[in-house]
């Protein structure tokens, strides 16, 4: 099933418009409110409220049983083998009838002959159906403007990079993510020390007060995102956070119209170790916040038990820039909701040297100033 | 003039007379040395030395007091001129005292000279003493200043360096040359502070710049901006139990640095001596 929305007014292909959040006809400007449209994939089975932002405990899902947990962590069945992933699939363009061949993971693309947007509904069913989508909020034009702003701030890049870099490719893409809801329970113990310094007479005193510190915690973590695409660099995807989940929409195909989208390469179980590591780190940070009144805490002992409570398959919007500068390609990724840009621009050695020397000069000047003020001679 | 005629004497008499003369000459040498030695001892006991302070040593207006006679008149005058110049340039009263008979620790004596000069209303902000004790073949440098800014002071490390720089000339008896070394080094290091030395400032600046610049360059690619606060939701999250049980308190005390140096009078200032033998 290839889904292609034609304008009822003029027959042109409708695409998702980030500015209005509606399905829009680029030729005649007529719009369609997506939440009013019927879901072509049918009604989703069980759609809760958007649990990632709901802070009301009433929606707190049941924790896994210990058995379920074991099963969850140990079962490492891949939904798709790498072979599947590389397998190519055919379909026909509903607009021009051309036979199109794509990677099996592609769920939304443009016809390479007539450029009509195509959403491949067959690949969005069952386990492959996203729960939510975060629609594009930054349009292509805005993305260029935002990126130029970012380039101006890349003050360690050569000045020429701003003028002579050639934009070779700018593509809007929905990236598959898993959002996790996790429970972290555990206990922490340690020796807390409060240090105080004071002086009396001819002596300096250091007072150390020792405490036995104990914390039992129950942490509710919601919406930790992990990208599920092989192609995307994990570190880059992590740096694109945060996403504002208030703007998540129940998944529907029109949100994809006009953008590229691929389904996940890893399922939530395969990615669990990554999110678990983050949850552990966050648990430690949370406990550290709760013992921040101590100067230091030693003899730390912490037991953390992380349990998954719910996972959702979600599509997140990004803009990918490919710039060519002096024969080299530079990739940049933009969070298409917030405009945050991640990517390494070319670095000007001269500018870094100038920066280095300026700081050094300031420091030498300040030290000389201190020296002169305290009675030293200028040279 | 007594004339002696050995010719008419018999051999045993001649022998006896020769023996007598030799013995007499030997005794004379011994007595002569003894007398010479007794001339050096001006005071019999240390108490006596302390009870008769040499007003010249402690007089802030006198810079060179060469009791041991280590310098010629010309050298002494030259050193006195150098002391004057140094005192004007660095606001440090500099004094060279030599003695033949002092029997106490040279560093203590140098300190005593410094203290007495300060009591005698020495107007300079610091006092620098070179004390040479020929009796013990010991010499010492003592540096003292009124405030704790280090502007008129020579640190322990540099005092030790001066003592060692002077070492070879002192051993060889080149006391004047040793004194010149004393001036040269003291001029370099009086009021010496690490901050203000170009090489030190530049090293610090380069290190701090590196600490700032490298992370900045790395951050050009964008950085992680979320923390646990973005994902931990409050209503479902709680510290369910917590205890903070007091165990004990320990207190350690350290004598403050600024009060060391063992000085009477005036807060803040510090002083210290270094000494050696030759
Ligand atoms: Zn239309
Ligand atoms: Zn087509």
XYZ file of C-alpha atoms and ligand atoms in Angstrom:
659
model
C 0.000 0.000 0.000
C 1.596 3.221 -1.234
C 0.019 6.269 0.357
C 0.053 9.486 -1.609
C -2.177 12.416 -0.684
C -3.561 14.303 -3.666
C -5.025 17.747 -3.280
C -8.821 17.524 -3.752
C -8.702 21.043 -5.113
C -6.020 20.908 -7.816
C -4.729 17.337 -7.780
C -1.140 18.198 -6.792
C 0.778 16.152 -4.223
C 0.214 17.393 -0.696
C 3.103 17.526 1.765
C 3.442 18.106 5.487
C 4.023 21.777 6.266
C 6.071 22.379 9.443
C 4.880 25.976 9.855
C 1.165 25.178 10.063
C 1.495 21.565 11.177
C -0.988 20.638 8.455
C -0.961 18.662 5.244
C -0.632 21.406 2.645
C -0.835 21.692 -1.112
C 2.202 23.569 -2.390
C 0.382 24.634 -5.584
C -2.948 25.997 -4.392
C -2.286 26.349 -0.652
C -5.275 24.313 0.556
C -4.735 22.551 3.846
C -5.900 19.498 5.730
C -5.852 19.095 9.491
C -4.124 15.761 10.097
C -5.841 15.051 13.416
C -9.169 15.205 11.579
C -8.017 12.705 8.964
C -8.748 9.055 9.224
C -5.726 6.945 10.066
C -5.077 4.917 6.956
C -3.327 2.268 9.033
C -6.451 1.802 11.110
C -7.064 2.628 14.733
C -4.060 1.934 16.962
C -4.574 -0.889 19.452
C -3.991 0.814 22.760
C -3.136 4.469 22.742
C -2.553 6.017 26.116
C -1.981 9.624 26.770
C 1.502 10.720 25.959
C 3.125 9.110 28.945
C 6.513 10.766 28.565
C 5.234 14.092 29.692
C 2.367 13.024 31.901
C 3.558 13.601 35.412
C 0.417 12.202 37.007
C 1.064 8.919 38.758
C -2.317 7.591 37.677
C -0.808 6.601 34.351
C 2.142 4.818 35.844
C 2.343 1.518 33.975
C 2.919 -1.749 35.779
C 6.520 -2.764 36.271
C 7.803 -5.898 34.613
C 7.860 -9.001 36.753
C 11.261 -10.389 37.489
C 10.701 -13.089 34.895
C 9.632 -10.626 32.253
C 12.640 -8.541 33.086
C 15.016 -11.503 32.648
C 13.359 -12.373 29.385
C 13.572 -8.786 28.263
C 17.230 -8.385 29.016
C 18.339 -11.766 27.736
C 16.277 -12.229 24.666
C 18.302 -10.759 21.882
C 16.336 -11.809 18.911
C 16.808 -9.472 15.997
C 13.676 -8.484 14.210
C 15.631 -8.246 11.017
C 18.830 -9.842 10.018
C 21.416 -7.696 8.310
C 20.503 -9.500 5.124
C 16.935 -8.273 5.404
C 18.179 -4.796 5.993
C 20.168 -4.819 2.784
C 17.413 -6.502 0.841
C 15.824 -4.264 -1.714
C 12.119 -3.986 -2.275
C 10.102 -2.877 -5.233
C 6.969 -0.776 -5.436
C 5.159 1.298 -7.996
C 4.707 5.024 -7.936
C 1.008 5.850 -7.683
C 1.602 9.048 -9.561
C 3.630 8.028 -12.633
C 3.547 4.268 -12.320
C 7.310 3.888 -12.370
C 8.816 0.864 -10.658
C 10.850 2.033 -7.703
C 13.459 0.041 -5.865
C 14.338 1.010 -2.326
C 16.100 -0.306 0.701
C 13.672 -2.439 2.732
C 13.857 -0.004 5.638
C 12.568 2.996 3.723
C 9.033 3.953 4.708
C 8.790 7.386 3.142
C 10.547 8.805 0.091
C 10.027 10.738 -3.099
C 9.601 9.095 -6.479
C 12.908 9.364 -8.256
C 11.128 10.017 -11.566
C 8.279 12.387 -10.769
C 9.356 13.508 -7.267
C 5.931 12.659 -5.817
C 5.972 11.944 -2.073
C 5.323 8.260 -1.293
C 4.592 6.761 2.098
C 4.945 2.981 2.115
C 2.127 1.907 4.380
C 2.973 -1.805 4.290
C 6.179 -1.132 6.125
C 4.406 0.783 8.888
C 2.176 -1.963 10.190
C 2.286 -4.240 13.188
C 5.587 -4.135 15.020
C 6.784 -1.507 12.569
C 4.045 0.950 13.382
C 5.384 3.937 15.337
C 3.419 4.977 18.404
C 4.185 8.622 17.937
C 5.780 11.029 15.574
C 7.363 14.354 16.382
C 6.409 16.411 13.304
C 8.894 18.717 11.608
C 8.668 22.158 13.138
C 11.475 23.811 11.181
C 10.896 24.086 7.417
C 13.600 23.721 4.817
C 13.913 27.505 4.424
C 14.055 28.041 8.191
C 16.607 25.255 8.484
C 18.901 27.110 6.062
C 18.465 30.352 8.008
C 19.073 28.627 11.347
C 22.106 26.880 9.979
C 23.557 30.125 8.652
C 23.101 31.605 12.130
C 24.966 28.633 13.544
C 27.736 29.041 10.977
C 28.180 32.656 12.027
C 28.720 31.439 15.574
C 31.338 28.906 14.441
C 33.980 31.526 15.133
C 36.889 29.080 15.031
C 36.053 28.128 11.436
C 37.722 29.862 8.504
C 35.884 33.012 7.410
C 35.734 31.566 3.887
C 33.705 28.589 5.171
C 30.712 30.906 5.549
C 31.035 32.342 2.053
C 32.391 29.615 -0.170
C 31.064 26.390 1.339
C 28.650 24.766 -1.100
C 25.449 23.170 0.161
C 25.324 19.890 -1.719
C 22.436 18.277 0.010
C 19.765 19.226 2.483
C 17.397 16.440 3.436
C 14.628 16.215 5.968
C 14.410 12.847 7.573
C 12.462 11.102 10.297
C 14.819 8.986 12.399
C 13.521 5.968 14.328
C 13.952 6.225 18.104
C 12.841 4.186 21.048
C 11.561 6.116 24.041
C 11.882 4.260 27.321
C 10.066 4.553 30.575
C 12.173 3.026 33.317
C 12.042 2.551 37.014
C 15.255 2.777 38.988
C 15.106 1.517 42.532
C 17.954 1.074 44.913
C 19.879 2.047 47.988
C 22.912 4.184 48.516
C 25.208 4.393 51.499
C 28.396 6.230 52.232
C 30.278 8.409 54.663
C 29.425 12.080 54.229
C 31.958 14.664 55.329
C 31.260 18.318 56.003
C 34.489 20.304 56.064
C 34.766 23.704 57.728
C 37.850 25.919 57.948
C 38.378 28.627 60.548
C 41.183 30.468 62.291
C 41.796 31.305 65.892
C 44.899 32.823 67.414
C 47.938 31.716 65.492
C 46.302 28.543 64.194
C 44.265 27.487 61.189
C 41.702 24.817 62.020
C 40.087 22.223 59.759
C 36.972 20.687 61.184
C 35.535 17.517 59.624
C 32.113 16.254 60.640
C 31.394 12.669 59.595
C 27.945 11.234 58.909
C 26.593 7.860 57.968
C 24.576 8.603 54.844
C 21.807 6.361 53.572
C 19.306 6.872 50.768
C 16.598 4.612 49.437
C 15.364 5.840 46.102
C 12.632 5.160 43.626
C 13.177 7.038 40.397
C 10.723 7.423 37.556
C 12.522 8.089 34.276
C 10.459 8.914 31.250
C 11.242 9.352 27.620
C 14.935 8.580 27.477
C 15.473 8.419 23.716
C 17.758 5.999 21.913
C 18.131 6.130 18.155
C 17.382 2.853 16.418
C 19.029 3.542 13.080
C 22.255 1.872 11.968
C 23.129 4.782 9.715
C 22.902 7.454 12.379
C 25.873 8.163 14.602
C 24.818 7.437 18.191
C 26.818 10.260 19.688
C 25.388 12.794 17.248
C 21.851 11.596 17.939
C 22.419 11.858 21.714
C 23.701 15.389 21.304
C 20.589 16.437 19.372
C 18.524 16.062 22.549
C 16.402 17.356 24.103
C 13.196 16.888 22.152
C 10.059 18.476 23.543
C 7.606 15.598 23.919
C 4.683 17.965 24.397
C 4.573 18.166 20.613
C 4.475 14.400 19.983
C 1.546 13.324 17.812
C -0.154 10.006 17.534
C 1.446 8.479 14.443
C -0.275 9.043 11.135
C 1.168 8.760 7.616
C 0.520 12.355 6.403
C 3.214 13.607 8.817
C 5.756 11.802 6.654
C 4.578 13.228 3.314
C 7.485 14.955 1.603
C 10.150 13.691 4.011
C 12.394 10.681 4.110
C 11.733 8.121 6.792
C 13.127 4.720 7.666
C 11.983 2.135 10.137
C 14.129 0.922 12.984
C 17.174 -1.317 12.573
C 17.313 -2.262 16.265
C 14.369 -3.077 18.448
C 13.860 -1.848 21.998
C 15.387 -5.005 23.507
C 18.553 -4.734 21.489
C 18.985 -1.132 22.528
C 18.179 -1.780 26.158
C 21.844 -1.964 27.280
C 22.397 1.546 25.955
C 19.454 3.032 27.789
C 20.237 1.037 30.913
C 23.697 2.554 31.057
C 22.192 5.995 30.835
C 19.595 5.216 33.475
C 22.329 4.063 35.827
C 24.272 7.257 35.273
C 21.137 9.321 35.857
C 20.402 7.396 39.063
C 23.886 8.195 40.347
C 23.444 11.864 39.400
C 20.090 11.937 41.170
C 21.537 10.481 44.367
C 24.500 12.870 44.155
C 22.030 15.756 44.080
C 20.450 14.423 47.263
C 23.787 14.374 49.117
C 25.069 17.669 47.773
C 25.198 19.262 51.223
C 28.276 17.186 52.007
C 31.684 18.454 51.000
C 32.517 14.922 49.919
C 31.073 11.442 50.227
C 33.403 8.471 50.568
C 32.945 4.718 51.006
C 30.208 4.845 48.416
C 28.109 1.779 47.984
C 25.189 1.792 45.592
C 22.788 -0.840 44.422
C 20.699 0.090 41.413
C 17.959 -2.000 39.919
C 16.655 -0.727 36.607
C 13.413 -2.108 35.226
C 11.834 -1.177 31.904
C 8.180 -0.266 32.153
C 7.288 0.746 28.670
C 8.892 1.422 25.351
C 7.548 3.327 22.394
C 8.663 3.473 18.833
C 8.790 7.105 17.779
C 9.961 9.037 14.716
C 12.013 12.174 15.326
C 12.620 14.889 12.706
C 16.102 15.985 11.673
C 17.643 18.016 8.879
C 20.838 16.697 7.349
C 23.221 19.169 5.725
C 26.043 18.133 3.483
C 28.443 20.958 2.783
C 31.457 20.861 0.534
C 34.285 23.144 1.473
C 37.644 23.054 -0.320
C 37.009 19.574 -1.654
C 35.944 18.050 1.652
C 32.449 17.066 2.769
C 31.116 18.268 6.100
C 27.976 16.737 7.569
C 25.722 18.599 9.959
C 22.606 17.409 11.673
C 19.871 19.665 12.970
C 17.147 18.879 15.442
C 14.175 19.894 13.275
C 12.127 20.724 16.344
C 14.587 22.933 18.261
C 17.136 23.974 15.618
C 20.072 22.619 17.599
C 22.980 21.831 15.253
C 25.541 19.060 15.720
C 28.520 18.530 13.429
C 32.166 19.387 13.160
C 32.856 22.455 11.041
C 36.299 22.979 9.508
C 38.615 24.532 12.085
C 40.966 27.360 11.141
C 44.413 26.795 12.618
C 45.108 30.521 12.412
C 41.961 31.335 14.386
C 42.736 28.736 17.043
C 46.264 30.142 17.312
C 44.869 33.672 17.564
C 42.417 32.597 20.247
C 45.188 30.821 22.136
C 47.497 33.825 21.949
C 44.771 36.280 23.003
C 43.969 34.274 26.108
C 47.657 33.874 26.904
C 48.209 37.607 26.497
C 45.298 38.411 28.792
C 46.601 36.023 31.441
C 50.136 37.420 31.247
C 48.697 40.925 31.485
C 46.594 40.054 34.548
C 49.539 38.365 36.271
C 51.748 41.361 35.547
C 49.018 43.624 36.926
C 48.847 41.623 40.155
C 52.627 41.732 40.361
C 52.771 45.494 39.904
C 49.905 46.145 42.323
C 51.714 44.129 44.986
C 54.854 46.195 44.523
C 56.754 44.548 41.678
C 58.298 46.541 38.872
C 56.642 46.617 35.457
C 59.361 44.940 33.403
C 126.309 45.129 71.184
C 127.526 41.994 72.837
C 130.365 40.159 71.131
C 130.810 36.474 71.565
C 134.127 34.789 70.958
C 133.694 31.110 70.370
C 137.264 30.545 69.377
C 138.752 30.398 72.862
C 136.060 28.107 74.207
C 136.470 24.389 74.662
C 134.263 22.027 72.594
C 131.915 20.892 75.459
C 131.261 24.517 76.324
C 130.488 25.295 72.680
C 128.058 22.388 72.529
C 126.327 23.467 75.713
C 125.993 27.023 74.479
C 124.614 25.952 71.068
C 122.060 23.713 72.811
C 121.073 26.574 75.074
C 120.600 28.983 72.211
C 118.537 26.455 70.249
C 116.370 25.775 73.248
C 115.955 29.473 73.878
C 114.991 30.152 70.280
C 112.451 27.309 70.328
C 110.945 28.608 73.561
C 110.799 32.070 72.089
C 108.887 30.782 69.068
C 106.471 28.897 71.304
C 105.921 31.852 73.609
C 105.616 34.173 70.630
C 102.882 32.073 69.066
C 101.178 31.816 72.411
C 101.229 35.550 72.798
C 99.981 36.063 69.269
C 97.069 33.652 69.928
C 96.139 35.342 73.167
C 95.818 38.618 71.291
C 92.889 37.224 69.241
C 90.782 36.315 72.238
C 88.934 39.474 73.128
C 86.258 37.859 75.255
C 86.613 34.755 77.366
C 83.027 33.532 77.422
C 79.968 33.809 75.186
C 78.100 35.660 77.893
C 80.751 38.297 77.813
C 80.369 38.613 74.060
C 76.629 39.181 74.316
C 77.020 41.692 77.134
C 79.271 43.832 75.026
C 77.350 44.400 71.839
C 79.370 46.122 69.224
C 77.573 49.399 68.658
C 79.070 49.582 65.215
C 77.517 46.295 64.121
C 74.077 47.385 65.116
C 74.257 50.933 63.846
C 71.971 51.260 60.793
C 74.277 53.874 59.306
C 77.302 51.580 59.197
C 77.338 49.136 56.302
C 80.723 47.432 56.387
C 82.276 46.431 59.685
C 85.404 44.434 58.906
C 86.762 43.398 62.307
C 88.452 40.341 60.855
C 90.342 42.512 58.407
C 89.351 40.512 55.330
C 89.300 43.512 52.994
C 91.854 46.145 52.098
C 90.885 49.733 52.798
C 90.050 50.223 49.121
C 87.915 47.067 48.992
C 86.088 48.008 52.191
C 85.301 51.450 50.794
C 84.069 49.908 47.564
C 81.836 47.431 49.422
C 80.477 50.237 51.552
C 79.552 52.120 48.382
C 77.854 49.009 46.995
C 75.893 48.613 50.243
C 74.738 52.221 49.956
C 73.624 51.759 46.363
C 71.825 48.525 47.188
C 70.068 50.123 50.157
C 68.817 52.978 48.008
C 67.777 50.835 45.065
C 65.937 48.089 46.958
C 65.003 49.894 50.180
C 66.918 47.189 52.020
C 69.577 48.022 54.606
C 72.505 45.802 53.707
C 75.391 45.195 56.098
C 78.584 43.136 55.971
C 80.087 42.171 59.322
C 83.263 40.117 59.720
C 84.672 38.881 63.002
C 87.663 36.842 64.143
C 86.422 35.562 67.398
C 82.670 35.062 67.452
C 81.905 31.596 68.753
C 78.171 31.204 68.281
C 76.183 30.076 65.275
C 76.710 32.518 62.427
C 73.060 32.477 61.391
C 72.017 33.491 64.903
C 74.516 36.312 64.895
C 73.295 37.572 61.539
C 69.762 37.494 62.886
C 70.845 39.354 66.025
C 72.402 42.076 63.883
C 69.183 42.327 61.868
C 67.024 42.549 65.024
C 69.224 45.143 66.679
C 69.308 47.297 63.569
C 65.537 47.235 63.399
C 65.345 48.242 67.076
C 67.730 51.051 66.269
C 65.131 52.494 63.901
C 66.519 51.295 60.634
C 64.387 53.170 58.065
C 64.686 50.739 55.172
C 61.867 48.253 54.637
C 64.163 45.245 54.732
C 67.487 44.256 56.230
C 70.061 41.992 54.616
C 73.076 40.795 56.601
C 76.224 39.018 55.419
C 78.047 37.744 58.485
C 81.505 36.118 58.284
C 82.952 34.382 61.321
C 86.636 33.537 60.865
C 86.828 31.656 64.149
C 84.449 28.952 62.967
C 85.133 29.628 59.317
C 81.400 30.092 58.951
C 79.352 32.618 57.044
C 75.670 33.374 56.922
C 73.113 35.503 55.128
C 70.078 36.781 56.927
C 67.180 38.461 55.187
C 64.363 40.242 56.953
C 61.495 42.471 55.899
C 58.770 44.553 57.524
C 55.698 43.428 55.645
C 54.829 40.111 54.075
C 54.748 41.286 50.456
C 58.130 39.608 49.745
C 59.330 42.792 48.069
C 62.380 43.230 50.283
C 63.125 39.654 51.050
C 65.362 36.870 49.761
C 63.818 33.439 50.042
C 65.428 30.440 51.697
C 66.197 28.777 48.382
C 67.913 31.843 46.985
C 69.849 32.467 50.235
C 71.142 28.906 50.040
C 72.077 29.527 46.411
C 74.026 32.677 47.319
C 75.850 30.819 50.114
C 76.860 28.102 47.670
C 77.816 30.604 44.917
C 80.179 32.302 47.375
C 81.623 28.978 48.522
C 84.646 28.623 46.236
C 85.863 32.211 46.717
C 85.392 31.939 50.485
C 87.441 28.725 50.615
C 90.158 30.265 48.454
C 90.316 33.319 50.720
C 88.990 35.653 47.992
C 86.695 37.423 50.441
C 86.247 40.511 48.307
C 85.243 38.491 45.249
C 82.854 36.489 47.434
C 81.269 39.744 48.592
C 80.832 40.824 44.956
C 79.023 37.534 44.264
C 76.867 38.252 47.306
C 75.832 41.590 45.805
C 75.286 40.227 42.338
C 73.014 37.397 43.531
C 71.161 39.481 46.106
C 70.418 42.115 43.479
C 68.853 39.382 41.330
C 66.759 37.782 44.007
C 65.728 40.367 46.553
C 61.937 40.655 46.298
C 61.922 37.832 43.770
C 58.503 36.320 43.196
C 57.491 33.633 40.779
C 54.604 35.760 39.543
C 56.249 38.539 37.592
C 58.955 36.322 36.140
C 58.319 36.266 32.405
C 59.092 32.581 31.971
C 56.756 31.691 34.839
C 53.933 33.969 33.639
C 54.219 32.547 30.139
C 54.167 28.921 31.288
C 51.069 29.588 33.414
C 49.400 31.467 30.545
C 50.114 28.662 28.069
C 48.804 25.981 30.439
C 45.583 27.882 31.226
C 45.061 28.745 27.547
C 45.443 25.085 26.589
C 42.865 24.133 29.244
C 40.437 26.681 27.756
C 41.181 26.296 24.032
C 41.185 22.512 23.559
C 37.701 21.894 25.017
C 36.430 24.908 23.059
C 37.735 23.466 19.790
C 36.226 20.067 20.607
C 32.903 21.708 21.541
C 32.671 23.231 18.048
C 30.937 20.001 17.000
C 28.167 20.545 19.563
C 27.783 19.007 22.967
C 25.387 17.025 25.129
C 22.934 19.380 26.781
C 20.613 17.057 28.657
C 21.001 15.755 32.190
C 19.064 13.488 34.510
C 16.742 16.420 35.262
C 15.313 16.221 31.740
C 14.104 12.655 32.188
C 13.370 12.184 35.870
C 9.767 13.033 36.575
C 8.981 14.289 40.026
C 5.652 12.756 41.049
C 6.880 9.222 40.458
C 10.302 9.858 41.941
C 11.146 9.927 45.594
C 13.814 9.413 48.170
C 11.792 6.863 50.108
C 14.075 6.725 53.092
C 17.114 8.696 54.091
C 19.382 8.847 57.083
C 22.179 11.248 57.918
C 23.563 9.952 61.213
C 26.270 11.974 62.864
C 29.339 9.875 63.699
C 32.167 12.095 64.877
C 34.097 15.317 64.419
C 37.812 15.694 63.913
C 39.705 18.961 64.153
C 43.243 19.466 62.946
C 45.201 22.642 63.512
C 48.179 24.097 61.747
C 50.288 27.007 62.930
C 49.842 29.843 60.492
C 52.753 30.421 58.125
C 52.993 34.166 58.566
C 53.866 33.964 62.248
C 57.012 31.908 61.648
C 60.435 33.461 61.479
C 60.797 34.072 65.195
C 60.616 37.838 65.238
C 59.937 40.198 68.034
C 57.767 43.166 67.192
C 55.814 44.209 64.104
C 53.219 41.917 62.594
C 53.393 40.458 59.141
C 57.081 40.601 58.420
C 59.324 37.635 57.977
C 62.953 36.774 57.968
C 65.262 33.838 57.619
C 68.885 32.907 57.529
C 71.089 30.539 55.574
C 74.641 29.658 56.437
C 77.624 27.603 55.372
C 81.266 26.825 56.156
C 84.418 27.386 54.150
Zn -4.004 22.096 -4.458
Zn 6.523 8.874 -9.822
